[in-house]
Short mmCIF file of C-alpha atoms and ligand atoms in Angstrom, two decimals:
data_model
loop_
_atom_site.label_atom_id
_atom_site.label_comp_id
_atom_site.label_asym_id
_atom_site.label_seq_id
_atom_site.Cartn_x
_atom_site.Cartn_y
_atom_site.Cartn_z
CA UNK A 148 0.00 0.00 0.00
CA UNK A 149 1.10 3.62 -0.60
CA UNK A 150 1.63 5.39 2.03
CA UNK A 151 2.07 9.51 1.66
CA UNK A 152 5.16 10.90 3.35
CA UNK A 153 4.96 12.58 6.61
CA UNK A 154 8.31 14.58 6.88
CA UNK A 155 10.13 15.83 3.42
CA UNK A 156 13.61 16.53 3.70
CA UNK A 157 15.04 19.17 1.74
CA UNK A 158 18.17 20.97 1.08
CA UNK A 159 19.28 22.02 4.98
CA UNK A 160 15.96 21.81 5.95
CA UNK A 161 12.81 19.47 6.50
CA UNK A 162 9.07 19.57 6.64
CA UNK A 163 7.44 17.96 9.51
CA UNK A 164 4.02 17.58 11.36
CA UNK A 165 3.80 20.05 14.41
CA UNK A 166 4.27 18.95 18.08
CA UNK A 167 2.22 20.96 21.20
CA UNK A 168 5.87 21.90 21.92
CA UNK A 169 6.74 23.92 19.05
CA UNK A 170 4.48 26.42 19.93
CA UNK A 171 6.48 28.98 21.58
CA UNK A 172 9.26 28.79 19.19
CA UNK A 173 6.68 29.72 16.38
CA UNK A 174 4.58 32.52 18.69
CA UNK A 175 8.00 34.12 18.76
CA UNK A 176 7.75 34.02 15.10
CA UNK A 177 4.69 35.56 14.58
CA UNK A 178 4.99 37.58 17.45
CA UNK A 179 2.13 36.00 19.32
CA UNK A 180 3.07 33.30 22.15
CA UNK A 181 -0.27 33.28 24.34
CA UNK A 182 -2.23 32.24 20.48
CA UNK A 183 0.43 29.82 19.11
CA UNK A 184 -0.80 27.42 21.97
CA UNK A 185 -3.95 27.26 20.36
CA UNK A 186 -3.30 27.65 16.88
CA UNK A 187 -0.65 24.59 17.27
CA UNK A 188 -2.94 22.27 18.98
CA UNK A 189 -5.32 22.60 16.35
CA UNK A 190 -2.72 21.95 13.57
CA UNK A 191 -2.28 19.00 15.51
CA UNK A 192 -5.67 18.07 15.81
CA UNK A 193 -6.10 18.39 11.82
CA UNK A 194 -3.12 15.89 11.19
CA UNK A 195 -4.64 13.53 13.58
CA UNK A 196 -8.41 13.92 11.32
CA UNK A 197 -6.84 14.66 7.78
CA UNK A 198 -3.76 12.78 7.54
CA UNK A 199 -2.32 16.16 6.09
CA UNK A 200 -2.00 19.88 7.04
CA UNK A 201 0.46 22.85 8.13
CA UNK A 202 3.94 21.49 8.17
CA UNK A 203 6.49 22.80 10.21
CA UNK A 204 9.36 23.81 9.06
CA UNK A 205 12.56 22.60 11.09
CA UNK A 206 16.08 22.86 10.86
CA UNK A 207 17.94 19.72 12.82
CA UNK A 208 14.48 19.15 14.47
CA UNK A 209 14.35 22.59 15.72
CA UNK A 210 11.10 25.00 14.26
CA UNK A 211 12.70 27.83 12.01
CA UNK A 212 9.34 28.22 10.08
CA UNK A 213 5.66 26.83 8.59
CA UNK A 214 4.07 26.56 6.02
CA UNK A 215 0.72 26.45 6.97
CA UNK A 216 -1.88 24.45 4.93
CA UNK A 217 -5.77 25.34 5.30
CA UNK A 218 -8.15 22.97 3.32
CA UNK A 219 -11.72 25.33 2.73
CA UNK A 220 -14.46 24.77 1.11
CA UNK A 221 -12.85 24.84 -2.46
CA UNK A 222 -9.56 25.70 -2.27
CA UNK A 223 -6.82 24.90 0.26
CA UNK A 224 -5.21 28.11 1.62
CA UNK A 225 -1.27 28.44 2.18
CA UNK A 226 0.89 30.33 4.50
CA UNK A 227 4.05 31.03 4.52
CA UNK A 228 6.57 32.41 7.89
CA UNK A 229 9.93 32.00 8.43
CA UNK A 230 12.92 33.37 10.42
CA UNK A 231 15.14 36.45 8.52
CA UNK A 232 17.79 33.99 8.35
CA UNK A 233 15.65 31.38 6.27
CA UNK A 234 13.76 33.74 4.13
CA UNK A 235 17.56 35.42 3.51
CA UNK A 236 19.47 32.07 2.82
CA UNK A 237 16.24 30.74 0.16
CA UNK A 238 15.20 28.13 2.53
CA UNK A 239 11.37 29.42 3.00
CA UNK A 240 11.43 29.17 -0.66
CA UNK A 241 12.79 25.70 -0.84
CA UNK A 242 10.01 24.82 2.22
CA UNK A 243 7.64 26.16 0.20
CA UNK A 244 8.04 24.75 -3.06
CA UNK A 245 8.43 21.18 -1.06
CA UNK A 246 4.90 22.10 0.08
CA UNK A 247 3.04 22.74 -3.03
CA UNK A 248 4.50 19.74 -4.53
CA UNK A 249 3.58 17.33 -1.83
CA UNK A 250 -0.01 18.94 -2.05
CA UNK A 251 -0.30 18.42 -5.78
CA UNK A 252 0.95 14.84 -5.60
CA UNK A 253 -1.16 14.21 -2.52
CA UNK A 254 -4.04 16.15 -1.91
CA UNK A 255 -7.39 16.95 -2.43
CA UNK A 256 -7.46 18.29 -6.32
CA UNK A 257 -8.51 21.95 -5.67
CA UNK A 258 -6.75 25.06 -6.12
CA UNK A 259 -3.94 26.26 -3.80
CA UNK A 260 -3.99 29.59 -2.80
CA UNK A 261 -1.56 32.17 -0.90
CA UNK A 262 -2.76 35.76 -0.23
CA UNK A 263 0.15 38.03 -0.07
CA UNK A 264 -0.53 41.88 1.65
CA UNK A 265 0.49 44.26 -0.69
CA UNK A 266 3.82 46.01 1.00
CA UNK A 267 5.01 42.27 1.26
CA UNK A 268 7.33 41.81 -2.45
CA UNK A 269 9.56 39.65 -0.06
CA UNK A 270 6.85 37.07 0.93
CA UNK A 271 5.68 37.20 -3.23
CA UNK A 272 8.59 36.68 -4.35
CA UNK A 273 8.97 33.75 -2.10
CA UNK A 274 5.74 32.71 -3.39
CA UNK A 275 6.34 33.61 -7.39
CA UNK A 276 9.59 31.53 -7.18
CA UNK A 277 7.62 28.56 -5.40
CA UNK A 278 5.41 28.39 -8.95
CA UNK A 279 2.45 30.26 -7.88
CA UNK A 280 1.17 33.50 -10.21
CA UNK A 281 -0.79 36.27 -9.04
CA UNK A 282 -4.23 36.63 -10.33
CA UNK A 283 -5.17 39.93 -9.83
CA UNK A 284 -9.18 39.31 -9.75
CA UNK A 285 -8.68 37.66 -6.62
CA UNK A 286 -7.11 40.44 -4.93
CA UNK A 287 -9.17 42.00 -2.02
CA UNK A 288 -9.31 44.14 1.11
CA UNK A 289 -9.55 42.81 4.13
CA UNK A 290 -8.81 44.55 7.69
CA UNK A 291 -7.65 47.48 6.38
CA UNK A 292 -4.42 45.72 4.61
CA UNK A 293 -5.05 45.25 0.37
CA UNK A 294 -3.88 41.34 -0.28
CA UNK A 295 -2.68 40.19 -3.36
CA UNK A 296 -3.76 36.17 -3.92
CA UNK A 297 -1.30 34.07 -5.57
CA UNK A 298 -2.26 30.81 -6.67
CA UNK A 299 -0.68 27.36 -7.85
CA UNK A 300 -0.37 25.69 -11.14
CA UNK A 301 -2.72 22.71 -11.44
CA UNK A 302 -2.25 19.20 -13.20
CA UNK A 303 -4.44 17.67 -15.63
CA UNK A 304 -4.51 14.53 -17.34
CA UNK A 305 -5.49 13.99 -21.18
CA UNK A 306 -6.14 11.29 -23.39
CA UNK A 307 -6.85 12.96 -26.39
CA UNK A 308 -5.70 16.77 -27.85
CA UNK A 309 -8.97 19.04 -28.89
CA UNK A 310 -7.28 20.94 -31.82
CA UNK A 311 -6.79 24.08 -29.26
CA UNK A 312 -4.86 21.96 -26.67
CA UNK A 313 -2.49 20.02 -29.42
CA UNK A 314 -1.73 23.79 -30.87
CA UNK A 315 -0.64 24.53 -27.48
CA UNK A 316 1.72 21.49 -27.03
CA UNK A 317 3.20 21.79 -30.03
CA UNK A 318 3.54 25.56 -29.75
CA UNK A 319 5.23 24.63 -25.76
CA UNK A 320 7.27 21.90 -27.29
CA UNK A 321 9.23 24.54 -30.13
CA UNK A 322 9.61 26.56 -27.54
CA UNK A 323 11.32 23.86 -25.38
CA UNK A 324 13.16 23.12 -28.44
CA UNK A 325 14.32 26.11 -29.35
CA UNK A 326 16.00 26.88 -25.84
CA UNK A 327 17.77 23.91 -25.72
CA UNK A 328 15.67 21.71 -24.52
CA UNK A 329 16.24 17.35 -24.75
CA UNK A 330 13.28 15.98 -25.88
CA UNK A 331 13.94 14.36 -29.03
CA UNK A 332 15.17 17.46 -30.81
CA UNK A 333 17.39 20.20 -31.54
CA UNK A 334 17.44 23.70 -31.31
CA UNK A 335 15.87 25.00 -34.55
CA UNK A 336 13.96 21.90 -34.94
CA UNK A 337 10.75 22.38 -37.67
CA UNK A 338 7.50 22.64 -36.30
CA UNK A 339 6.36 20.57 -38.70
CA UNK A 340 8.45 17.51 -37.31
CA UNK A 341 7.29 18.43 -34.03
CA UNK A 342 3.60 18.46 -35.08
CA UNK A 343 4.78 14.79 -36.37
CA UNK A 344 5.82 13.68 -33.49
CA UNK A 345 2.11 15.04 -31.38
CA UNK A 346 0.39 13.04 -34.04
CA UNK A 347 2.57 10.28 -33.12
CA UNK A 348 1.42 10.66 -29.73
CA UNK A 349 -1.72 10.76 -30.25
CA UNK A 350 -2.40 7.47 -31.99
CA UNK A 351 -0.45 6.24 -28.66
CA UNK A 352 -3.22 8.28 -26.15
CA UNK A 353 -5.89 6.64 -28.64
CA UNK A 354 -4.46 3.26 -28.09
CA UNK A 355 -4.33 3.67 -24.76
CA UNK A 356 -0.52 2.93 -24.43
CA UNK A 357 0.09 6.59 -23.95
CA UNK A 358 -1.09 9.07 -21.35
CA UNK A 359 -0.41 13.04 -20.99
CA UNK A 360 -0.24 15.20 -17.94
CA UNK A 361 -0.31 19.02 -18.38
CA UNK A 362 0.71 21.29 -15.69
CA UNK A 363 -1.58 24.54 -16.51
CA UNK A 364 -1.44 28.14 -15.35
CA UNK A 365 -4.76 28.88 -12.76
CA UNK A 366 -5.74 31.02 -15.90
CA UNK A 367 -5.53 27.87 -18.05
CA UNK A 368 -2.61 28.35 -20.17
CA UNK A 369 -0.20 25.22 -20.40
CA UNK A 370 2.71 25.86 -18.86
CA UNK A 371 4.50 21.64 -18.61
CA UNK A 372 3.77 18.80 -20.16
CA UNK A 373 4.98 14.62 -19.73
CA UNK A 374 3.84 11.29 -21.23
CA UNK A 375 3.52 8.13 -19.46
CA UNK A 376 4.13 5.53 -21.36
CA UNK A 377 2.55 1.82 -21.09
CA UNK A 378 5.09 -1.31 -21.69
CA UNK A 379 3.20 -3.53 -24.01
CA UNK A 380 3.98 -6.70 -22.46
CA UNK A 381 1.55 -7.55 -19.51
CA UNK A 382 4.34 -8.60 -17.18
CA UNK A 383 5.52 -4.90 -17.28
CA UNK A 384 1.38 -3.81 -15.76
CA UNK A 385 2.92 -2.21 -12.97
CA UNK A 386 5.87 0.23 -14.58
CA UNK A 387 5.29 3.39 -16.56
CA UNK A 388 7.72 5.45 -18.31
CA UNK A 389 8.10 9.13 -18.32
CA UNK A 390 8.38 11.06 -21.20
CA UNK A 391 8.87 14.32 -22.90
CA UNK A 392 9.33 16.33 -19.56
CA UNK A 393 8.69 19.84 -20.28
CA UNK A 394 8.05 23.34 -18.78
CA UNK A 395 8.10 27.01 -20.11
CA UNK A 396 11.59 27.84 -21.15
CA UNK A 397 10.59 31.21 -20.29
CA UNK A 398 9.39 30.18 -16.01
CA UNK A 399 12.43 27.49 -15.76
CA UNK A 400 13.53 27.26 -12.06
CA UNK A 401 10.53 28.10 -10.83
CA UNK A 402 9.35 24.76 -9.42
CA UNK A 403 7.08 23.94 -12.50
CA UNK A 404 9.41 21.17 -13.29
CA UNK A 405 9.14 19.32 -9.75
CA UNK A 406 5.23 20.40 -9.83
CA UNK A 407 4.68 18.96 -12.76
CA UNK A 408 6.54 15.91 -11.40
CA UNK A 409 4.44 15.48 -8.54
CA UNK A 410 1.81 15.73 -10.82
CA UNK A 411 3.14 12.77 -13.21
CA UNK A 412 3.73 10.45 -9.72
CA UNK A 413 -0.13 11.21 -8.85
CA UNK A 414 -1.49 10.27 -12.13
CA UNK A 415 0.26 7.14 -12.27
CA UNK A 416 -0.88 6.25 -9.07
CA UNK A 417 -3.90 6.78 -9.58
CA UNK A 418 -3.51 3.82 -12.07
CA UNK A 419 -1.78 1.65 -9.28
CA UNK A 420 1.73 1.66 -10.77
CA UNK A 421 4.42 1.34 -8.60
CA UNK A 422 7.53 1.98 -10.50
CA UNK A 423 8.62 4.51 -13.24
CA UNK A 424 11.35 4.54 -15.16
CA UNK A 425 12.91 7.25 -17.47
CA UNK A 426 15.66 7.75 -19.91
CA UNK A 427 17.72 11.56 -20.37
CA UNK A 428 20.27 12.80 -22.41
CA UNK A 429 23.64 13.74 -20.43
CA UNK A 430 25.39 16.52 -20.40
CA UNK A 431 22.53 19.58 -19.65
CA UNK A 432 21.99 19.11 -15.54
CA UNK A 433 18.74 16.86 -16.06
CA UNK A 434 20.66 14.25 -13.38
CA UNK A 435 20.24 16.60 -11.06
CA UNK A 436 16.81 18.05 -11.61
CA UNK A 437 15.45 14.43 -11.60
CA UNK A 438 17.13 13.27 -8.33
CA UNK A 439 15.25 15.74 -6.75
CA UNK A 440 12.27 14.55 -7.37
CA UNK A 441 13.15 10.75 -6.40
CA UNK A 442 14.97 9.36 -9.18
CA UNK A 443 17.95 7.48 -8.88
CA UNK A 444 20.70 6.54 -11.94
CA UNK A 445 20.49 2.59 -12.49
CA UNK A 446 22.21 2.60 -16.57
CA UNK A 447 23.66 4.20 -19.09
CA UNK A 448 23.89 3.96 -22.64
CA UNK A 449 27.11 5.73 -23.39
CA UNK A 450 27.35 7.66 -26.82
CA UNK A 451 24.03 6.86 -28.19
CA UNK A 452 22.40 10.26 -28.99
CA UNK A 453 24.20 12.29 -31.27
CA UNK A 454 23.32 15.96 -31.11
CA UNK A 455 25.52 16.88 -33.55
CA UNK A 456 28.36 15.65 -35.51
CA UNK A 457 30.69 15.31 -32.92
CA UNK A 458 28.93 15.37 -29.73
CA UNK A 459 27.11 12.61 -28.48
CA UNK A 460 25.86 12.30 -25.49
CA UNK A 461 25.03 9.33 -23.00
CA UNK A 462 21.68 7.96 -22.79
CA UNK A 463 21.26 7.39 -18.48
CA UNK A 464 18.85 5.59 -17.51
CA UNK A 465 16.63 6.98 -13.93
CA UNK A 466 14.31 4.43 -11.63
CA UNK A 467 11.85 5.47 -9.18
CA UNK A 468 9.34 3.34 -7.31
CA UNK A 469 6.44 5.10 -6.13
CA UNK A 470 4.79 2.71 -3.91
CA UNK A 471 7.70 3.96 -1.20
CA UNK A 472 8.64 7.29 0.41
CA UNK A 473 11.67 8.66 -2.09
CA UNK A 474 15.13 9.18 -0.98
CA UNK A 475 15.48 12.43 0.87
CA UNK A 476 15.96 15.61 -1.17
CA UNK A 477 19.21 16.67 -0.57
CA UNK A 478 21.05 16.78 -4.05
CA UNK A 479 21.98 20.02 -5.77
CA UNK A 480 23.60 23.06 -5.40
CA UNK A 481 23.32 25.40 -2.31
CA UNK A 482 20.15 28.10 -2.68
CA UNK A 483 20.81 31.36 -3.65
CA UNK A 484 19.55 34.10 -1.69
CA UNK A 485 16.14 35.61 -2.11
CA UNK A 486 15.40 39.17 -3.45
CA UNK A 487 14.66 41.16 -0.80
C1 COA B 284 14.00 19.80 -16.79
C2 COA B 284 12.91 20.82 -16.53
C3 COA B 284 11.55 20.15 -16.73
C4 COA B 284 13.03 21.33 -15.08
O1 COA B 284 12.01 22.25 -14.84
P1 COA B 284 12.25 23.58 -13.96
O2 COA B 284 10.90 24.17 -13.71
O3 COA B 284 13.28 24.41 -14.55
O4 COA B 284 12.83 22.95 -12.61
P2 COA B 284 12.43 23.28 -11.10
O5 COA B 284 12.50 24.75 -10.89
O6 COA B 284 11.19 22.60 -10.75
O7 COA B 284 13.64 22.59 -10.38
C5 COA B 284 13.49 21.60 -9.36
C6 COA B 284 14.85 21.42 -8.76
O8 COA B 284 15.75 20.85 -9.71
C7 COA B 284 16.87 21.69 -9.91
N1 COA B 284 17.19 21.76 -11.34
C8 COA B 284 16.32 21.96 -12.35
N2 COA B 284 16.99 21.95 -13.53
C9 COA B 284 18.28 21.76 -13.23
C10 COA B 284 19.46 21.67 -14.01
N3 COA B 284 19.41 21.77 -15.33
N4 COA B 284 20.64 21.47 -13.37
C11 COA B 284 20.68 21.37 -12.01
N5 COA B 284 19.58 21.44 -11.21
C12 COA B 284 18.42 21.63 -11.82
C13 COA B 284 16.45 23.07 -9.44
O9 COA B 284 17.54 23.81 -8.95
C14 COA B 284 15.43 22.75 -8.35
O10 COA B 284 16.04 22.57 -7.11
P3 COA B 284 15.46 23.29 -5.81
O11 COA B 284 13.96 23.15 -5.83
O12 COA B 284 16.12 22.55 -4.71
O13 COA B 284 15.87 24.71 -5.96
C15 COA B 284 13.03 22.07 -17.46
O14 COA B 284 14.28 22.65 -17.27
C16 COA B 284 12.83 21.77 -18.93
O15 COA B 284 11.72 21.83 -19.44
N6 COA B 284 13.93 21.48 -19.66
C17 COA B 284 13.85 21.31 -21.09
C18 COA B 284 13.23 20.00 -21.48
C19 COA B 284 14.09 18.84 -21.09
O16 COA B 284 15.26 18.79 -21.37
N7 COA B 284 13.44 17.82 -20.45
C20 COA B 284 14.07 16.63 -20.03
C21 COA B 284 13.47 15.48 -20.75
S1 COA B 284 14.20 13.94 -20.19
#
């Protein structure tokens, strides 16, 4: 049986559930000690009923931060507060980030939303970095203060491309391309062989050996895309492999990538598989991007993708099984400090 994650390490950092006794250390926070009792003991409370909800965030056990989690009526409603030290050093971001992604691989399938007061750029960049995009309709007054609402990208699955959504992929995929992107082309590449390859894949979503996920923009707009990929043989039911992985050239390092991820591990849950499997070209960081999100190098084919005359590149081979909590995140290179 799957069982979702309680604690997600990160980079100098984890997320955990919150114990009674973390409550002064986050009152301090916040500036509020006598409420923090309270406010803790019901986070606790809510973990106990939902299985899910604020996390705190700790560094060597110790509360530095939350992000707190607030499931409403149709949306779930973030927070984010951290020491100066961990908003300076890009650790609320990285807690943050963790956070959406676990809540997009895990829970309920409704919009997540952050409301940001105005004279706050440090908390919305924080948030902006983390994925999520202002939508200005949303804004409001409340209590005097004007809030600005971010919200999250959201996943959808497909099994077949209405002519509007395939002109989207294809137009996402030249774009991918064309910034030097390894998904079975070049920079440059036509968009006719591109529209090739979508028909391709979408005999394989009409067979039912292929299925897409696209990560999408709250207004809608597709912003990431991935295939997974049925074996044919029947002794293979329980694999998947990933495909095409793709985000916005123009929003890279902005978490789609790992949302979209956690979006591609829910969907094939969803269909009881328990491992996936995918294959990158070397040589552009994609090692690095992928063991963050649970992956871990089990091959390689060396030479066998030629980019160019001259350069070819190593086909490596990544693993994941998703019936299991993945390794801790703690690959990568150290976080660079937020705009303040
Ligand atoms: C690979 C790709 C999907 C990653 O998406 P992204 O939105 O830029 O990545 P994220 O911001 O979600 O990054 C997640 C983590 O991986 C790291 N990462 C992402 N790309 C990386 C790279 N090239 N090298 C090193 N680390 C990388 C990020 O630093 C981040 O770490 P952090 O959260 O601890 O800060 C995106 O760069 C892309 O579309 N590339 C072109 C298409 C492609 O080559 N796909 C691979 C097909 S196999």
């Amino acid at each position: 049986m799957t069982t979702r994650p309680t604690t997600i390490a990160g980079v100098g950092l984890a997320l955990r559930p919150p114990r009674a006794e973390d409550a002064d250390a986050l009152g301090q926070l916040v500036g509020d000690v006598d409420r923090s009792h309270d406010v803790v003991a019901d986070w606790v409370r809510r973990w106990e009923r939902d299985g899910f909800g604020s996390w705190v965030v700790a560094v060597e056990d110790e509360p530095v931060g939350f992000v707190g989690v607030r499931p409403r009526e149709d949306d779930i409603a973030l927070t984010v507060r951290s020491t100066p030290a961990v908003a300076a050093d890009g650790r609320a971001r990285a807690a943050l980030r963790l956070a959406v992604a676990d809540a997009i691989e895990w829970l309920p399938d409704v919009p997540l939303r952050l409301r940001v007061a105005e004279d706050d750029p440090t908390t919305c960049a924080v948030a902006e970095s983390s994925g999520l995009v202002h939508v200005p309709e949303d804004d409001h007054e409340a209590r005097g203060t004007r809030w600005q609402v971010l919200e999250s990208p959201y996943v959808r699955t497909f099994t077949s491309l209405p002519p509007r959504a395939r002109r989207s992929l294809v137009d996402l995929w030249v774009r991918v391309n064309d910034a030097g992107g390894a998904v079975g082309f070049v920079a440059g590449a036509p968009r006719e062989d591109v529209e090739a390859e979508v028909e391709r894949r979408e005999d394989g979503l009409a067979s039912g050996h292929l299925r897409g996920v696209g990560l999408m923009t709250p207004a809608g707009d597709l912003v990431g895309a991935a295939f997974l990929r049925t074996p044919t043989t029947p002794l293979q039911a329980h694999i998947r492999s990933v495909e095409s992985v793709m985000v916005d050239p123009q929003r890279r390092g902005a978490s789609l990538g790992r949302h979209l991820m956690a979006g591609v591990h829910r969907a094939a849950r969803d269909e009881g598989v328990e491992i996936l499997t995918l294959d990158y070209r070397d040589g552009v960081g994609l090692g690095q991007f992928y063991a963050k999100v649970g992956y871990t190098e089990v091959g390689r084919q060396p030479g066998v993708i030629r980019v160019a005359p001259g350069d070819d590149r190593d086909s490596v081979l990544l693993w994941r099984r998703l019936a299991e909590t993945p390794a801790p995140d703690q690959t990568g290179a150290p976080e660079e400090p937020e705009r303040r």
